[in-house]
Short mmCIF file of C-alpha atoms in Angstrom, two decimals:
data_model
loop_
_atom_site.label_atom_id
_atom_site.label_comp_id
_atom_site.label_asym_id
_atom_site.label_seq_id
_atom_site.Cartn_x
_atom_site.Cartn_y
_atom_site.Cartn_z
CA MET H 1 111.04 150.15 129.57
CA LYS H 2 107.51 150.23 130.93
CA GLN H 3 106.59 147.19 128.90
CA ALA H 4 109.65 145.27 130.13
CA VAL H 5 108.60 145.88 133.74
CA ALA H 6 105.07 144.69 132.98
CA GLU H 7 106.42 141.47 131.45
CA LEU H 8 108.64 140.91 134.42
CA SER H 9 105.85 141.27 136.97
CA ASP H 10 103.72 138.94 134.88
CA GLU H 11 106.49 136.36 134.86
CA GLU H 12 107.00 136.71 138.59
CA SER H 13 103.44 135.58 139.18
CA ALA H 14 104.03 132.50 137.00
CA VAL H 15 103.10 129.23 138.71
CA PRO H 16 106.17 126.98 138.42
CA ILE H 17 105.87 123.45 137.04
CA TRP H 18 108.53 122.39 139.54
CA GLU H 19 108.62 124.30 142.81
CA GLY H 20 111.65 126.52 143.13
CA TYR H 21 113.16 125.69 139.72
CA PHE H 22 113.41 129.28 138.53
CA GLY H 23 113.36 132.82 139.88
CA PHE H 24 113.53 136.44 138.78
CA ASP H 25 115.75 139.37 139.69
CA ASP H 26 116.51 142.73 138.07
CA GLN H 27 118.43 140.95 135.30
CA GLY H 28 115.45 138.77 134.45
CA PRO H 29 114.76 135.07 134.90
CA TYR H 30 117.28 132.55 136.12
CA ILE H 31 117.50 128.90 137.12
CA VAL H 32 117.86 128.48 140.87
CA GLY H 33 121.22 127.00 141.77
CA GLY H 34 122.35 126.17 145.26
CA GLN H 35 125.77 127.03 146.58
CA CYS H 36 127.29 125.17 149.49
CA PRO H 37 128.63 127.69 152.05
CA ARG H 38 131.34 125.21 153.05
CA CYS H 39 132.77 123.82 149.80
CA THR H 40 131.36 126.67 147.62
CA ARG H 41 130.34 124.30 144.84
CA ILE H 42 127.15 125.04 142.92
CA VAL H 43 124.47 122.51 142.05
CA LEU H 44 121.08 122.65 140.39
CA GLU H 45 118.45 123.33 143.09
CA PRO H 46 119.48 124.32 146.61
CA ARG H 47 119.19 121.46 149.06
CA ARG H 48 119.86 120.75 152.68
CA ILE H 49 122.68 118.21 152.34
CA CYS H 50 125.50 119.23 149.98
CA PRO H 51 126.02 116.44 147.40
CA HIS H 52 129.75 117.16 147.28
CA CYS H 53 130.86 117.52 150.92
CA HIS H 54 127.74 115.89 152.46
CA GLU H 55 127.55 118.53 155.16
CA ASP H 56 124.18 119.59 156.54
CA VAL H 57 124.19 123.17 155.30
CA ALA H 58 121.67 125.80 154.41
CA MET H 59 122.53 126.28 150.74
CA ALA H 60 122.30 129.80 149.44
CA SER H 61 120.29 130.31 146.26
CA VAL H 62 122.37 131.57 143.38
CA PRO H 63 121.19 132.44 139.88
CA VAL H 64 122.48 130.21 137.09
CA GLY H 65 121.47 129.38 133.55
CA ARG H 66 120.59 132.77 132.08
CA GLN H 67 122.70 131.78 129.10
CA GLY H 68 124.02 128.49 127.85
CA VAL H 69 124.78 126.25 124.89
CA LEU H 70 122.27 123.77 123.50
CA TYR H 71 123.52 120.20 124.14
CA SER H 72 120.63 118.32 122.53
CA ALA H 73 117.00 118.87 121.57
CA THR H 74 114.05 116.91 120.19
CA VAL H 75 110.53 117.72 119.09
CA ILE H 76 107.92 115.73 121.00
CA HIS H 77 104.91 114.86 118.84
CA GLN H 78 103.04 112.62 121.23
CA ALA H 79 102.37 114.93 124.15
CA PRO H 80 101.88 113.80 127.71
CA GLU H 81 98.64 115.05 129.30
CA GLY H 82 98.48 118.81 129.69
CA PHE H 83 101.17 119.59 127.12
CA ALA H 84 100.39 120.85 123.61
CA ALA H 85 102.18 118.93 120.86
CA PRO H 86 104.39 119.45 119.05
CA PHE H 87 106.83 121.05 121.47
CA ARG H 88 110.60 120.98 121.69
CA VAL H 89 112.64 120.00 124.72
CA GLY H 90 116.34 119.83 125.31
CA TYR H 91 119.35 120.17 127.53
CA VAL H 92 121.32 123.37 127.90
CA ASP H 93 124.84 123.45 129.28
CA VAL H 94 125.13 126.46 131.57
CA GLU H 95 127.91 127.53 133.92
CA ASP H 96 129.65 125.31 136.50
CA GLY H 97 129.15 122.07 134.56
CA ILE H 98 125.40 122.23 135.09
CA ARG H 99 123.09 120.82 132.40
CA VAL H 100 119.53 122.15 132.54
CA PHE H 101 116.48 120.43 131.09
CA ALA H 102 114.07 122.91 129.52
CA HIS H 103 111.71 123.55 126.67
CA ILE H 104 113.41 124.90 123.55
CA ASP H 105 112.21 127.28 120.86
CA ASN H 106 110.71 125.34 117.94
CA GLY H 107 110.02 128.37 115.72
CA PRO H 108 111.80 129.68 112.64
CA GLN H 109 114.74 130.93 114.75
CA ARG H 110 115.07 127.57 116.49
CA PRO H 111 118.57 127.00 117.86
CA ALA H 112 120.61 124.00 116.71
CA ILE H 113 122.83 121.82 118.90
CA GLY H 114 125.91 123.84 119.84
CA ASP H 115 124.18 127.22 119.50
CA PRO H 116 124.22 129.79 122.31
CA VAL H 117 120.80 130.21 123.91
CA THR H 118 119.08 132.55 126.37
CA LEU H 119 116.58 131.72 129.11
CA SER H 120 113.02 132.92 129.43
CA ILE H 121 110.04 131.57 131.35
CA ARG H 122 107.05 130.36 129.39
CA PRO H 123 103.81 128.42 129.91
CA MET H 124 104.57 124.71 129.76
CA LYS H 125 101.54 122.74 130.85
CA THR H 126 97.84 123.30 131.53
CA LEU H 127 96.12 121.42 134.34
CA ASP H 128 92.52 120.18 134.21
CA ASP H 129 91.38 123.15 136.32
CA GLY H 130 92.91 125.57 133.81
CA THR H 131 95.99 126.44 135.88
CA VAL H 132 98.91 127.17 133.60
CA LEU H 133 102.26 125.92 134.85
CA HIS H 134 105.42 127.70 133.74
CA GLY H 135 108.93 126.50 133.18
CA PRO H 136 112.28 127.36 131.64
CA TYR H 137 112.45 127.94 127.89
CA TYR H 138 115.56 128.69 125.88
CA LYS H 139 115.73 130.44 122.54
CA ALA H 140 118.61 131.40 120.27
CA ASP H 141 120.60 134.43 121.40
CA GLU H 142 119.30 137.48 119.66
CA PRO H 143 121.86 138.98 117.29
CA GLU H 144 123.36 142.26 118.48
CA VAL H 145 121.31 145.11 117.09
CA ALA H 146 123.19 148.25 116.09
CA ARG H 147 122.01 151.18 118.13
CA MET G 1 131.13 85.31 139.75
CA SER G 2 132.78 83.93 142.83
CA GLY G 3 131.37 80.87 144.56
CA ARG G 4 130.24 77.53 143.22
CA ARG G 5 129.04 76.79 139.70
CA THR G 6 125.47 77.95 139.15
CA GLY G 7 123.16 77.38 136.22
CA ILE G 8 119.74 77.79 134.72
CA VAL G 9 117.81 74.58 135.35
CA GLY G 10 114.57 75.51 133.65
CA VAL G 11 112.65 78.36 132.01
CA GLY G 12 109.03 79.19 131.29
CA LEU G 13 107.33 81.98 129.39
CA THR G 14 103.78 83.27 129.09
CA PRO G 15 104.13 85.05 125.74
CA PHE G 16 103.48 88.79 125.99
CA ASP G 17 100.24 90.25 124.69
CA LYS G 18 97.39 92.45 125.87
CA HIS G 19 95.91 89.55 127.90
CA GLU G 20 92.80 91.64 128.53
CA GLY G 21 90.62 90.17 131.26
CA VAL G 22 93.30 87.70 132.33
CA PRO G 23 94.50 88.24 135.90
CA VAL G 24 98.24 88.55 136.43
CA ASP G 25 98.08 85.48 138.67
CA GLU G 26 97.16 83.34 135.71
CA LEU G 27 100.04 84.73 133.63
CA VAL G 28 102.48 83.97 136.46
CA HIS G 29 101.11 80.50 137.09
CA GLN G 30 101.49 79.51 133.43
CA ALA G 31 105.13 80.64 133.37
CA VAL G 32 105.93 78.90 136.67
CA GLN G 33 104.24 75.68 135.55
CA ALA G 34 106.25 75.71 132.31
CA ALA G 35 109.50 76.37 134.18
CA ILE G 36 109.14 73.59 136.75
CA LYS G 37 108.19 71.20 133.97
CA ASP G 38 111.20 72.29 131.90
CA ALA G 39 113.50 71.99 134.94
CA GLU G 40 112.03 68.62 135.87
CA VAL G 41 111.61 69.75 139.47
CA SER G 42 108.69 70.13 141.86
CA LEU G 43 107.74 73.49 143.32
CA ASP G 44 108.47 71.93 146.72
CA ASP G 45 112.14 71.61 145.74
CA VAL G 46 112.50 75.39 145.54
CA ASP G 47 114.12 77.02 148.57
CA ALA G 48 113.67 80.68 147.60
CA ILE G 49 111.46 82.70 145.26
CA TYR G 50 112.43 86.09 143.82
CA ALA G 51 109.69 88.11 142.15
CA ALA G 52 110.21 91.12 139.86
CA HIS G 53 107.49 93.63 139.02
CA LEU G 54 106.87 97.34 138.96
CA TYR G 55 103.14 98.00 139.26
CA GLN G 56 101.68 94.90 140.90
CA GLY G 57 101.57 96.03 144.53
CA GLU G 58 102.69 94.72 147.89
CA VAL G 59 104.15 91.25 148.51
CA PHE G 60 103.55 90.40 144.88
CA GLY G 61 105.56 87.17 144.93
CA GLU G 62 103.77 85.88 148.03
CA ARG G 63 100.36 86.72 146.56
CA MET G 64 101.19 85.01 143.26
CA MET G 65 102.61 81.86 144.83
CA ARG G 66 99.84 81.38 147.40
CA ALA G 67 97.43 79.82 144.92
CA LEU G 68 100.11 77.34 143.80
CA ARG G 69 100.58 76.09 147.35
CA ALA G 70 104.25 76.99 147.10
CA PRO G 71 106.51 76.16 150.04
CA ALA G 72 106.66 79.00 152.60
CA VAL G 73 110.28 79.80 151.78
CA GLU G 74 112.17 83.06 151.51
CA ILE G 75 110.36 85.30 149.02
CA VAL G 76 111.81 88.66 147.98
CA ASN G 77 110.19 91.23 145.71
CA PHE G 78 112.46 93.16 143.36
CA GLU G 79 111.79 96.61 141.94
CA ASN G 80 114.41 98.20 139.68
CA ALA G 81 112.04 99.66 137.07
CA CYS G 82 112.54 97.90 133.73
CA ALA G 83 115.69 96.22 135.08
CA GLY G 84 113.80 94.50 137.91
CA GLY G 85 113.73 91.11 136.19
CA SER G 86 117.44 91.00 135.42
CA THR G 87 118.20 92.23 138.93
CA ALA G 88 116.17 89.37 140.44
CA VAL G 89 118.00 86.82 138.26
CA ARG G 90 121.34 88.27 139.35
CA TYR G 91 120.53 87.90 143.04
CA ALA G 92 119.13 84.40 142.54
CA ALA G 93 122.42 83.36 140.92
CA LEU G 94 124.43 85.04 143.69
CA ALA G 95 122.34 83.27 146.34
CA VAL G 96 123.00 79.88 144.78
CA ALA G 97 126.69 80.58 144.07
CA SER G 98 127.22 81.61 147.69
CA GLU G 99 125.52 78.39 148.85
CA GLU G 100 122.76 80.27 150.62
CA HIS G 101 120.22 78.48 148.43
CA GLU G 102 120.11 75.36 146.23
CA LEU G 103 117.25 76.12 143.88
CA VAL G 104 115.71 79.55 143.37
CA LEU G 105 112.62 80.34 141.32
CA VAL G 106 112.64 83.78 139.69
CA ILE G 107 109.37 85.18 138.38
CA GLY G 108 108.88 88.41 136.47
CA ALA G 109 105.43 89.63 135.55
CA GLU G 110 103.39 92.67 134.67
CA LYS G 111 99.87 93.61 133.69
CA MET G 112 99.85 96.93 131.85
CA ASP G 113 97.47 99.25 130.03
CA ARG G 114 98.40 101.12 126.90
CA GLY G 115 100.03 104.53 126.64
CA LEU G 116 103.16 106.04 128.12
CA ILE G 117 104.54 104.37 131.23
CA ASN G 118 103.48 106.26 134.34
CA PHE G 119 105.88 106.57 137.23
CA VAL G 120 104.90 107.07 140.86
CA GLY G 121 108.02 109.07 141.69
CA ALA G 122 108.22 111.36 138.67
CA ASP G 123 111.37 113.44 138.78
CA ARG G 124 111.90 117.02 137.66
CA GLU G 125 112.57 116.32 134.00
CA LEU G 126 109.70 113.87 133.59
CA THR G 127 107.37 116.44 135.15
CA MET G 128 108.43 118.92 132.46
CA GLY G 129 107.49 116.51 129.69
CA ASN G 130 110.67 114.46 129.27
CA VAL G 131 108.84 111.20 128.67
CA ALA G 132 110.73 108.00 127.87
CA PRO G 133 110.74 108.32 124.06
CA ALA G 134 111.95 111.93 124.40
CA GLN G 135 114.85 110.86 126.60
CA TYR G 136 115.98 108.39 123.97
CA ALA G 137 115.36 110.96 121.24
CA LEU G 138 117.56 113.50 123.03
CA ALA G 139 120.33 110.92 123.19
CA ALA G 140 119.79 110.15 119.52
CA GLN G 141 120.03 113.78 118.49
CA ARG G 142 123.34 114.18 120.28
CA HIS G 143 124.61 110.89 118.81
CA MET G 144 123.69 112.14 115.34
CA PHE G 145 125.46 115.43 116.04
CA GLU G 146 128.67 113.82 117.31
CA TYR G 147 128.94 110.70 115.15
CA GLY G 148 126.87 111.33 112.04
CA THR G 149 124.37 108.59 112.85
CA THR G 150 121.21 109.03 110.76
CA ASP G 151 117.45 108.62 111.18
CA GLU G 152 117.71 105.59 108.93
CA ASP G 153 120.31 103.89 111.12
CA PHE G 154 117.93 103.91 114.09
CA ALA G 155 115.02 102.82 111.90
CA ARG G 156 117.04 99.85 110.59
CA VAL G 157 117.07 98.42 114.13
CA ALA G 158 113.27 98.08 113.98
CA VAL G 159 113.44 96.46 110.54
CA LYS G 160 115.99 93.93 111.81
CA SER G 161 114.18 93.08 115.04
CA ARG G 162 110.76 92.75 113.44
CA LYS G 163 112.33 90.38 110.92
CA HIS G 164 113.55 88.30 113.85
CA GLY G 165 110.13 88.51 115.51
CA LEU G 166 108.60 86.91 112.45
CA LEU G 167 110.70 83.82 113.22
CA ASN G 168 109.75 83.63 116.89
CA PRO G 169 106.40 81.98 117.70
CA ASN G 170 106.53 83.69 121.12
CA ALA G 171 106.69 87.19 119.61
CA ARG G 172 103.59 89.38 119.66
CA LEU G 173 104.20 91.33 116.43
CA ARG G 174 104.97 88.90 113.67
CA GLU G 175 104.97 90.95 110.50
CA GLU G 176 108.03 92.36 108.80
CA VAL G 177 108.25 96.11 108.32
CA THR G 178 110.24 97.98 105.69
CA LEU G 179 112.61 100.86 106.31
CA GLU G 180 110.18 103.15 104.52
CA GLU G 181 107.30 102.02 106.73
CA VAL G 182 109.32 102.59 109.89
CA LEU G 183 110.38 106.09 108.81
CA ALA G 184 106.87 107.00 107.66
CA SER G 185 105.10 105.80 110.80
CA ARG G 186 103.70 108.42 113.18
CA PRO G 187 106.39 110.70 114.67
CA ILE G 188 106.73 110.34 118.45
CA ALA G 189 109.87 112.33 119.37
CA ASP G 190 112.31 113.11 116.55
CA PRO G 191 113.91 110.92 115.22
CA LEU G 192 111.75 108.24 116.86
CA THR G 193 108.66 107.10 115.00
CA LEU G 194 105.93 104.80 116.29
CA LEU G 195 107.46 101.61 114.88
CA GLN G 196 110.69 102.38 116.76
CA CYS G 197 108.99 102.34 120.17
CA CYS G 198 108.09 99.15 121.99
CA ARG G 199 104.52 98.64 123.10
CA ASN G 200 103.35 98.10 126.63
CA GLY G 201 102.35 94.53 127.23
CA SER G 202 101.32 91.97 129.78
CA GLY G 203 102.97 88.66 130.42
CA ALA G 204 105.21 86.64 132.69
CA ALA G 205 108.43 84.67 132.65
CA ALA G 206 110.02 82.26 135.10
CA VAL G 207 113.59 81.04 135.44
CA ILE G 208 114.84 78.40 137.87
CA ILE G 209 118.42 78.87 138.99
CA GLY G 210 120.19 76.01 140.70
CA SER G 211 123.43 74.50 141.87
CA GLU G 212 125.47 72.16 139.67
CA LYS G 213 123.71 69.22 141.30
CA TRP G 214 120.32 70.45 140.11
CA CYS G 215 121.69 71.28 136.66
CA ALA G 216 123.21 67.79 136.34
CA ARG G 217 119.97 66.15 137.40
CA ARG G 218 118.25 67.42 134.29
CA GLY G 219 119.47 65.87 131.02
CA GLY G 220 120.65 67.79 127.99
CA PRO G 221 123.06 70.69 127.55
CA LYS G 222 123.72 72.87 130.60
CA VAL G 223 123.41 76.64 130.82
CA TRP G 224 125.77 78.24 133.31
CA VAL G 225 125.45 81.70 134.82
CA GLU G 226 129.01 82.97 134.46
CA GLY G 227 128.39 86.23 136.27
CA SER G 228 126.76 89.64 136.05
CA GLY G 229 127.25 93.33 136.63
CA LEU G 230 124.65 95.74 137.97
CA ARG G 231 125.33 99.47 137.90
CA SER G 232 123.31 102.65 138.27
CA TRP G 233 123.24 106.12 136.87
CA MET G 234 122.25 109.18 138.86
CA GLY G 235 122.11 112.58 137.27
CA ASP G 236 123.90 114.35 140.10
CA SER G 237 126.74 111.82 140.24
CA ASN G 238 127.53 110.78 136.70
CA SER G 239 128.92 112.91 133.94
CA ARG G 240 125.96 113.27 131.67
CA ASP G 241 127.13 111.98 128.31
CA PHE G 242 123.78 110.98 126.92
CA THR G 243 125.30 109.26 123.89
CA SER G 244 126.17 106.45 126.31
CA PHE G 245 122.73 105.48 127.41
CA GLY G 246 122.13 104.56 131.03
CA ALA G 247 124.79 102.53 132.84
CA THR G 248 125.38 100.00 130.06
CA GLY G 249 129.13 100.64 129.86
CA PRO G 250 129.85 100.28 133.59
CA ALA G 251 127.49 97.28 133.99
CA ALA G 252 129.08 95.52 131.01
CA SER G 253 132.59 96.21 132.28
CA ALA G 254 131.65 94.75 135.66
CA ALA G 255 130.19 91.64 134.02
CA TYR G 256 133.20 91.14 131.74
CA GLU G 257 135.56 91.62 134.66
CA ALA G 258 133.63 89.19 136.87
CA THR G 259 133.69 86.45 134.24
CA GLY G 260 136.86 86.92 132.21
CA ILE G 261 134.63 86.92 129.14
CA GLY G 262 135.08 89.71 126.61
CA PRO G 263 132.69 91.25 124.10
CA ASP G 264 134.38 89.39 121.23
CA ASP G 265 133.49 86.07 122.88
CA VAL G 266 129.76 86.75 122.86
CA ASP G 267 127.70 84.76 120.32
CA VAL G 268 124.19 86.01 121.00
CA VAL G 269 122.71 89.04 122.78
CA GLU G 270 119.31 89.96 124.16
CA LEU G 271 119.35 93.66 125.02
CA HIS G 272 116.95 96.36 126.12
CA ASP G 273 115.49 97.77 122.90
CA ALA G 274 112.58 99.69 124.40
CA PHE G 275 113.43 102.15 121.63
CA THR G 276 115.65 101.62 118.56
CA VAL G 277 117.93 104.40 119.74
CA GLY G 278 118.75 102.48 122.90
CA GLU G 279 119.70 99.34 121.01
CA LEU G 280 122.19 101.13 118.80
CA MET G 281 123.81 102.87 121.77
CA HIS G 282 123.92 99.63 123.74
CA TYR G 283 126.01 98.01 120.95
CA GLU G 284 128.62 100.58 121.90
CA GLY G 285 128.09 100.34 125.65
CA LEU G 286 128.46 96.56 125.57
CA GLY G 287 131.68 96.89 123.55
CA LEU G 288 130.30 95.09 120.48
CA CYS G 289 131.87 97.96 118.52
CA GLU G 290 133.79 101.15 119.21
CA LYS G 291 132.07 104.23 120.59
CA GLY G 292 130.24 106.06 117.82
CA GLU G 293 130.22 103.07 115.47
CA GLY G 294 126.87 101.53 116.42
CA ALA G 295 125.40 102.48 113.07
CA ARG G 296 127.97 100.37 111.24
CA LEU G 297 126.79 97.19 112.99
CA ILE G 298 123.21 97.65 111.89
CA ARG G 299 124.14 98.80 108.37
CA ASP G 300 126.47 95.81 107.83
CA GLY G 301 124.07 93.22 109.25
CA ASP G 302 126.50 92.17 112.00
CA VAL G 303 123.66 92.12 114.54
CA ALA G 304 121.13 90.24 112.38
CA LEU G 305 120.57 86.49 112.58
CA GLY G 306 123.46 84.96 110.62
CA GLY G 307 125.69 87.97 111.37
CA ARG G 308 128.75 88.26 113.61
CA VAL G 309 126.85 88.79 116.87
CA PRO G 310 123.07 88.51 116.47
CA VAL G 311 121.13 90.87 118.76
CA ASN G 312 117.53 90.29 119.85
CA VAL G 313 116.85 87.22 117.74
CA SER G 314 113.68 86.87 119.86
CA GLY G 315 112.47 90.01 118.11
CA GLY G 316 113.31 92.09 121.15
CA LEU G 317 110.94 94.34 123.04
CA LEU G 318 110.08 95.89 119.67
CA SER G 319 108.43 92.62 118.57
CA LYS G 320 107.46 91.15 121.94
CA SER G 321 106.20 94.31 123.73
CA HIS G 322 107.36 95.27 127.21
CA PRO G 323 105.64 94.04 130.37
CA VAL G 324 108.18 95.77 132.59
CA GLY G 325 108.82 93.21 135.33
CA ALA G 326 108.70 90.25 132.92
CA THR G 327 111.03 91.65 130.26
CA GLY G 328 114.37 91.00 131.94
CA VAL G 329 113.41 87.47 133.03
CA ALA G 330 112.09 86.58 129.58
CA GLN G 331 115.50 87.37 128.08
CA PHE G 332 116.91 84.46 130.10
CA ALA G 333 114.26 82.13 128.70
CA GLU G 334 115.26 83.05 125.15
CA LEU G 335 119.00 82.80 125.82
CA THR G 336 118.57 79.44 127.56
CA TRP G 337 116.80 78.10 124.48
CA GLN G 338 119.57 79.57 122.31
CA LEU G 339 122.36 77.98 124.33
CA ARG G 340 120.59 74.63 124.46
CA GLY G 341 120.07 74.77 120.69
CA GLU G 342 116.29 74.74 121.11
CA ALA G 343 115.39 78.09 119.53
CA GLN G 344 113.55 76.69 116.56
CA GLY G 345 113.48 78.90 113.49
CA ARG G 346 115.75 81.54 115.00
CA GLN G 347 118.65 79.47 116.38
CA VAL G 348 122.07 81.12 116.43
CA GLU G 349 124.10 78.13 115.29
CA GLY G 350 126.79 77.02 117.69
CA ALA G 351 125.98 79.67 120.31
CA ARG G 352 128.13 79.10 123.41
CA ILE G 353 128.25 82.50 125.14
CA ALA G 354 125.16 84.64 125.61
CA LEU G 355 124.69 88.13 127.03
CA ALA G 356 121.54 89.55 128.63
CA HIS G 357 121.18 93.32 129.11
CA SER G 358 118.31 95.26 130.57
CA GLN G 359 117.89 98.66 132.09
CA GLY G 360 115.30 100.91 133.57
CA GLY G 361 114.79 104.16 135.40
CA THR G 362 112.59 107.17 135.93
CA GLY G 363 114.38 108.92 133.14
CA LEU G 364 117.82 110.25 132.48
CA GLU G 365 118.08 111.28 136.12
CA ALA G 366 118.24 107.87 137.82
CA GLY G 367 118.18 104.20 136.89
CA ALA G 368 119.84 100.78 136.75
CA THR G 369 121.43 98.54 134.14
CA CYS G 370 122.16 94.83 134.54
CA VAL G 371 124.36 92.72 132.25
CA THR G 372 124.63 88.95 132.68
CA LEU G 373 126.82 86.43 130.86
CA LEU G 374 125.74 82.83 130.30
CA SER G 375 127.62 79.91 128.78
CA ARG G 376 126.73 76.53 127.37
CA GLY G 377 128.16 73.43 129.03
CA ASP G 378 127.72 69.95 127.65
#
């Protein structure tokens, strides 16, 4: 338990690669969705003008994307600056018809298209000044362990 | 396309290459000179100039045309990423068809360095590493999952187009490659390998669009602009089926509807093969085959010179390289030569209907696709 808390606080200090893309609560990391207080629909990233009803609203942040299903993934071998190749990226279908772009586990337990996946936050890119930017990373759901 | 009959009067091309040390002005001037010569017109006859580019800065068209002492007519600069050139041609044709203008010069040009294309307005996904080849690769992976398309199917597109490039004196890469070589070239983003990705390039193209009067003035077979469709995709608006790449389907439907021409009528196609994956998916988007059957066209040779509907007989972006603003305009040069019967060494015999397709965007989140249909008139 102690260790889990330590990891969480470490993740909370993570510098995001895209401002406001993810957050943490007592259930762990999530992707930040925005919910329109008028039409109640949820979109990726809260914004001022609702893309559905086009009202000027203050969208409430709602957690999405803790779990999902892998829609597609590829391994990038020629890395853009600041990324370490090879790395895997993909799209994950989460709740409410939302499809999230993220980095995907490329290890021995790598999920295949159609597999259920779980979100974590990992280092994604290193800037010239050494700053490490973090972003969403999905890995295969861990099999239920008998207790 | 509603309005009066509109055609391509003349075309010019500065073949794409590195052109190191050559200013973009010189590339543009060569293409314009070739186009006015081909059209048998003077630059003073032109009553509007549309310029497509992505990276060349403010009032690009005005800056390019200054040194040619062009008439001080309406000049508009078009930016629609890699679809800028085709977008400019579309609006030139609409301007002539609507009788706003008589003779419009379209230029497309770009000077580029090597490496991945850099965007000024990088979106969220691009920032997280979703570079252009990865976007196509993600579409490919899903296409393989849903339809059983293989690595080899995509690689065959490069083999086919490089074979065409060998026949085109304007192509930059003029050596054939084998399937094995394509598959064994350096991996970029699975399943894409280096030989399946177009290179950056520099170059220019010019097309002169005119009314029937201007088309008739020049001898030889006529090339009519039948109509076009321009559509966009935006990640928050469209359902995100990445196996249909960009807005090819909607743009093609709009073009077919505007012209009464159907995919079965098309004799020759120049389409946006920035990556092999895109070409195969565009076969489907353009309706050259059913959804999911793109691989069959490349396996059976339908899209090779001599096949049912040859695609990218110029060699495509894969053989010519990709100076962004010039690419879409250059397709019209190739298709004009094809429809006139002047495409020596790579002529699609008896070609009467031609289709141009190009698209561009900052990624899978936002972009534009333009499809234009041309016909031969005698």
